Amino acid sequence: MSTSIAVPFTFSGGALQTTDDPHTIARQEILDVIMTNKYERVMLPYYGAATRRLLFQHLDSLVVADYEEETLDILNRHLSNSRAMSITVTGTSPDGAWSGPGDPEATLYVNVQYQLNSDPNTPASVSISVVNPRSINSLTQV
C-alpha cells in the first residue's frame, strides 16, 4: 500500500496531511495528468494531457477522439495504482461524479473511468470540470 500527500495541501500538527486511500491517490494522479500542459514539467516534456487546449478549439468529433486516445495513453503511462479504462469529453456534468454537482462556469468536463490495480472488478470514475479563465464571473469588469 502506498501513501501520498493529500491535495489540497494541508498541515496538521506541523506535518503535511497524507492519504493511503487508493481511490484518493488515483483521482489525484488523474487530475494532475489531465490539468498539466505538455512542456510544463522540467525533464518530463510529454507529461500532461494539455486539456486547456480544448478550451480554444472547435470541439468536433476528430479533435475529441484524438484528445481521448492520446490522454488515455498518457494516463496509463503515469498512473501508479490504477488503470484508466475510458475518457469522455462532454459539456455537461455526469450524475454522481466525484467532483460533485456541475460547476456553473465550467466550459467542459473530462470524465475518466478507471480501475484500481488491487481491485480490477470495481470500476470507478472521476469528472474534472475545466473552466475557461476568460469566462469566470469574478474577473468580469462592470
PDB file of C-alpha atoms in Angstrom:
ATOM      1  CA  MET A   1       0.000   0.000   0.000  1.00  0.00           C
ATOM      2  CA  SER A   2       1.352   3.436  -0.867  1.00  0.00           C
ATOM      3  CA  THR A   3       0.940   6.774   0.862  1.00  0.00           C
ATOM      4  CA  SER A   4       0.591  10.082  -0.943  1.00  0.00           C
ATOM      5  CA  ILE A   5       0.422  13.735   0.035  1.00  0.00           C
ATOM      6  CA  ALA A   6      -3.240  14.775   0.229  1.00  0.00           C
ATOM      7  CA  VAL A   7      -4.372  17.524  -2.127  1.00  0.00           C
ATOM      8  CA  PRO A   8      -5.185  20.303  -1.386  1.00  0.00           C
ATOM      9  CA  PHE A   9      -2.072  20.648   0.774  1.00  0.00           C
ATOM     10  CA  THR A  10      -2.933  20.984   4.449  1.00  0.00           C
ATOM     11  CA  PHE A  11      -0.810  20.876   7.554  1.00  0.00           C
ATOM     12  CA  SER A  12      -1.803  19.042  10.704  1.00  0.00           C
ATOM     13  CA  GLY A  13       0.452  19.102  13.751  1.00  0.00           C
ATOM     14  CA  GLY A  14       3.309  20.588  11.715  1.00  0.00           C
ATOM     15  CA  ALA A  15       3.234  17.837   9.068  1.00  0.00           C
ATOM     16  CA  LEU A  16       1.657  17.549   5.644  1.00  0.00           C
ATOM     17  CA  GLN A  17      -1.574  15.589   5.590  1.00  0.00           C
ATOM     18  CA  THR A  18      -1.217  12.297   3.731  1.00  0.00           C
ATOM     19  CA  THR A  19      -3.618   9.681   2.446  1.00  0.00           C
ATOM     20  CA  ASP A  20      -3.358   5.985   1.770  1.00  0.00           C
ATOM     21  CA  ASP A  21      -6.853   5.645   0.265  1.00  0.00           C
ATOM     22  CA  PRO A  22      -6.212   4.100  -3.174  1.00  0.00           C
ATOM     23  CA  HIS A  23      -9.170   5.920  -4.800  1.00  0.00           C
ATOM     24  CA  THR A  24      -7.995   9.301  -3.498  1.00  0.00           C
ATOM     25  CA  ILE A  25      -4.476   8.625  -4.791  1.00  0.00           C
ATOM     26  CA  ALA A  26      -5.788   7.524  -8.202  1.00  0.00           C
ATOM     27  CA  ARG A  27      -8.043  10.591  -8.506  1.00  0.00           C
ATOM     28  CA  GLN A  28      -5.222  12.943  -7.527  1.00  0.00           C
ATOM     29  CA  GLU A  29      -2.922  11.363 -10.141  1.00  0.00           C
ATOM     30  CA  ILE A  30      -5.626  11.562 -12.820  1.00  0.00           C
ATOM     31  CA  LEU A  31      -6.310  15.212 -12.012  1.00  0.00           C
ATOM     32  CA  ASP A  32      -2.590  16.005 -12.142  1.00  0.00           C
ATOM     33  CA  VAL A  33      -2.141  14.450 -15.597  1.00  0.00           C
ATOM     34  CA  ILE A  34      -5.353  15.954 -17.008  1.00  0.00           C
ATOM     35  CA  MET A  35      -4.625  19.509 -15.843  1.00  0.00           C
ATOM     36  CA  THR A  36      -0.904  19.618 -16.704  1.00  0.00           C
ATOM     37  CA  ASN A  37       0.103  21.028 -20.088  1.00  0.00           C
ATOM     38  CA  LYS A  38       2.804  19.419 -22.172  1.00  0.00           C
ATOM     39  CA  TYR A  39       6.240  21.009 -21.648  1.00  0.00           C
ATOM     40  CA  GLU A  40       5.115  22.302 -18.242  1.00  0.00           C
ATOM     41  CA  ARG A  41       7.244  19.803 -16.290  1.00  0.00           C
ATOM     42  CA  VAL A  42      11.015  20.134 -16.274  1.00  0.00           C
ATOM     43  CA  MET A  43      12.650  16.958 -17.610  1.00  0.00           C
ATOM     44  CA  LEU A  44       9.218  15.467 -18.477  1.00  0.00           C
ATOM     45  CA  PRO A  45       8.173  17.340 -21.631  1.00  0.00           C
ATOM     46  CA  TYR A  46       5.479  14.837 -22.639  1.00  0.00           C
ATOM     47  CA  TYR A  47       3.855  14.553 -19.221  1.00  0.00           C
ATOM     48  CA  GLY A  48       0.359  16.012 -19.197  1.00  0.00           C
ATOM     49  CA  ALA A  49      -2.726  15.911 -21.364  1.00  0.00           C
ATOM     50  CA  ALA A  50      -2.875  19.562 -22.471  1.00  0.00           C
ATOM     51  CA  THR A  51      -6.579  19.750 -21.655  1.00  0.00           C
ATOM     52  CA  ARG A  52      -6.613  23.546 -21.713  1.00  0.00           C
ATOM     53  CA  ARG A  53      -6.073  23.492 -25.477  1.00  0.00           C
ATOM     54  CA  LEU A  54      -9.614  22.121 -25.808  1.00  0.00           C
ATOM     55  CA  LEU A  55     -10.959  25.400 -24.444  1.00  0.00           C
ATOM     56  CA  PHE A  56      -9.756  27.286 -27.502  1.00  0.00           C
ATOM     57  CA  GLN A  57     -10.637  24.825 -30.268  1.00  0.00           C
ATOM     58  CA  HIS A  58     -13.828  23.909 -32.025  1.00  0.00           C
ATOM     59  CA  LEU A  59     -14.650  20.530 -30.488  1.00  0.00           C
ATOM     60  CA  ASP A  60     -15.566  18.378 -33.434  1.00  0.00           C
ATOM     61  CA  SER A  61     -15.550  14.591 -33.194  1.00  0.00           C
ATOM     62  CA  LEU A  62     -11.998  14.240 -34.580  1.00  0.00           C
ATOM     63  CA  VAL A  63     -10.463  16.681 -32.067  1.00  0.00           C
ATOM     64  CA  VAL A  64     -12.251  14.981 -29.171  1.00  0.00           C
ATOM     65  CA  ALA A  65     -11.351  11.462 -30.365  1.00  0.00           C
ATOM     66  CA  ASP A  66      -7.677  12.465 -30.770  1.00  0.00           C
ATOM     67  CA  TYR A  67      -7.608  14.018 -27.290  1.00  0.00           C
ATOM     68  CA  GLU A  68      -9.316  10.997 -25.685  1.00  0.00           C
ATOM     69  CA  GLU A  69      -6.956   8.472 -27.293  1.00  0.00           C
ATOM     70  CA  GLU A  70      -3.811  10.479 -26.514  1.00  0.00           C
ATOM     71  CA  THR A  71      -4.882  11.212 -22.935  1.00  0.00           C
ATOM     72  CA  LEU A  72      -5.810   7.590 -22.223  1.00  0.00           C
ATOM     73  CA  ASP A  73      -2.304   6.550 -23.299  1.00  0.00           C
ATOM     74  CA  ILE A  74      -0.651   9.294 -21.190  1.00  0.00           C
ATOM     75  CA  LEU A  75      -2.731   8.395 -18.127  1.00  0.00           C
ATOM     76  CA  ASN A  76      -1.882   4.718 -18.336  1.00  0.00           C
ATOM     77  CA  ARG A  77       1.832   5.529 -18.563  1.00  0.00           C
ATOM     78  CA  HIS A  78       1.753   7.701 -15.414  1.00  0.00           C
ATOM     79  CA  LEU A  79      -0.802   6.184 -13.015  1.00  0.00           C
ATOM     80  CA  SER A  80       0.806   4.205 -10.189  1.00  0.00           C
ATOM     81  CA  ASN A  81      -2.072   2.276  -8.621  1.00  0.00           C
ATOM     82  CA  SER A  82      -4.801   2.263 -11.258  1.00  0.00           C
ATOM     83  CA  ARG A  83      -5.592   1.945 -14.949  1.00  0.00           C
ATOM     84  CA  ALA A  84      -7.713   4.363 -16.975  1.00  0.00           C
ATOM     85  CA  MET A  85     -10.374   2.473 -18.914  1.00  0.00           C
ATOM     86  CA  SER A  86     -12.077   5.244 -20.890  1.00  0.00           C
ATOM     87  CA  ILE A  87     -12.278   9.007 -21.257  1.00  0.00           C
ATOM     88  CA  THR A  88     -15.128  11.182 -22.474  1.00  0.00           C
ATOM     89  CA  VAL A  89     -15.283  14.918 -23.027  1.00  0.00           C
ATOM     90  CA  THR A  90     -18.728  16.454 -22.509  1.00  0.00           C
ATOM     91  CA  GLY A  91     -20.371  19.810 -21.991  1.00  0.00           C
ATOM     92  CA  THR A  92     -22.459  18.619 -19.054  1.00  0.00           C
ATOM     93  CA  SER A  93     -21.553  17.132 -15.681  1.00  0.00           C
ATOM     94  CA  PRO A  94     -22.327  13.425 -15.337  1.00  0.00           C
ATOM     95  CA  ASP A  95     -24.529  12.349 -12.444  1.00  0.00           C
ATOM     96  CA  GLY A  96     -22.668  11.000  -9.444  1.00  0.00           C
ATOM     97  CA  ALA A  97     -19.300  12.414 -10.469  1.00  0.00           C
ATOM     98  CA  TRP A  98     -16.519  12.708  -7.903  1.00  0.00           C
ATOM     99  CA  SER A  99     -16.180  16.461  -8.434  1.00  0.00           C
ATOM    100  CA  GLY A 100     -19.737  16.990  -7.274  1.00  0.00           C
ATOM    101  CA  PRO A 101     -22.551  18.905  -8.935  1.00  0.00           C
ATOM    102  CA  GLY A 102     -21.913  20.767 -12.134  1.00  0.00           C
ATOM    103  CA  ASP A 103     -19.813  23.901 -11.992  1.00  0.00           C
ATOM    104  CA  PRO A 104     -21.878  26.798 -13.405  1.00  0.00           C
ATOM    105  CA  GLU A 105     -18.764  28.295 -15.013  1.00  0.00           C
ATOM    106  CA  ALA A 106     -17.371  25.049 -16.447  1.00  0.00           C
ATOM    107  CA  THR A 107     -16.765  25.043 -20.159  1.00  0.00           C
ATOM    108  CA  LEU A 108     -16.360  21.284 -20.448  1.00  0.00           C
ATOM    109  CA  TYR A 109     -15.937  18.127 -18.372  1.00  0.00           C
ATOM    110  CA  VAL A 110     -13.359  15.390 -18.754  1.00  0.00           C
ATOM    111  CA  ASN A 111     -14.748  12.139 -17.373  1.00  0.00           C
ATOM    112  CA  VAL A 112     -12.382   9.248 -16.672  1.00  0.00           C
ATOM    113  CA  GLN A 113     -13.424   5.691 -15.861  1.00  0.00           C
ATOM    114  CA  TYR A 114     -10.661   3.847 -14.017  1.00  0.00           C
ATOM    115  CA  GLN A 115      -9.956   0.618 -12.133  1.00  0.00           C
ATOM    116  CA  LEU A 116      -7.639   0.111  -9.198  1.00  0.00           C
ATOM    117  CA  ASN A 117      -4.861  -2.405  -9.815  1.00  0.00           C
ATOM    118  CA  SER A 118      -5.719  -4.005  -6.470  1.00  0.00           C
ATOM    119  CA  ASP A 119      -9.424  -4.347  -7.355  1.00  0.00           C
ATOM    120  CA  PRO A 120      -9.891  -4.670 -11.143  1.00  0.00           C
ATOM    121  CA  ASN A 121     -13.533  -5.766 -10.797  1.00  0.00           C
ATOM    122  CA  THR A 122     -14.732  -2.453  -9.352  1.00  0.00           C
ATOM    123  CA  PRO A 123     -14.664   0.422 -11.827  1.00  0.00           C
ATOM    124  CA  ALA A 124     -14.842   3.997 -10.548  1.00  0.00           C
ATOM    125  CA  SER A 125     -14.993   7.409 -12.175  1.00  0.00           C
ATOM    126  CA  VAL A 126     -13.782  10.945 -11.775  1.00  0.00           C
ATOM    127  CA  SER A 127     -15.164  14.033 -13.503  1.00  0.00           C
ATOM    128  CA  ILE A 128     -12.989  17.110 -13.887  1.00  0.00           C
ATOM    129  CA  SER A 129     -14.593  20.439 -14.733  1.00  0.00           C
ATOM    130  CA  VAL A 130     -12.476  22.698 -16.925  1.00  0.00           C
ATOM    131  CA  VAL A 131     -13.149  26.430 -16.769  1.00  0.00           C
ATOM    132  CA  ASN A 132     -12.176  28.927 -19.432  1.00  0.00           C
ATOM    133  CA  PRO A 133     -10.376  31.670 -17.464  1.00  0.00           C
ATOM    134  CA  ARG A 134     -11.962  34.323 -19.681  1.00  0.00           C
ATOM    135  CA  SER A 135     -15.446  33.277 -18.590  1.00  0.00           C
ATOM    136  CA  ILE A 136     -15.007  33.482 -14.807  1.00  0.00           C
ATOM    137  CA  ASN A 137     -17.616  35.894 -13.498  1.00  0.00           C
ATOM    138  CA  SER A 138     -15.467  37.291 -10.696  1.00  0.00           C
ATOM    139  CA  LEU A 139     -12.997  38.654 -13.235  1.00  0.00           C
ATOM    140  CA  THR A 140     -15.604  40.450 -15.287  1.00  0.00           C
ATOM    141  CA  GLN A 141     -15.333  44.229 -15.005  1.00  0.00           C
ATOM    142  CA  VAL A 142     -18.543  46.174 -14.546  1.00  0.00           C
TER     143      VAL A 142
END
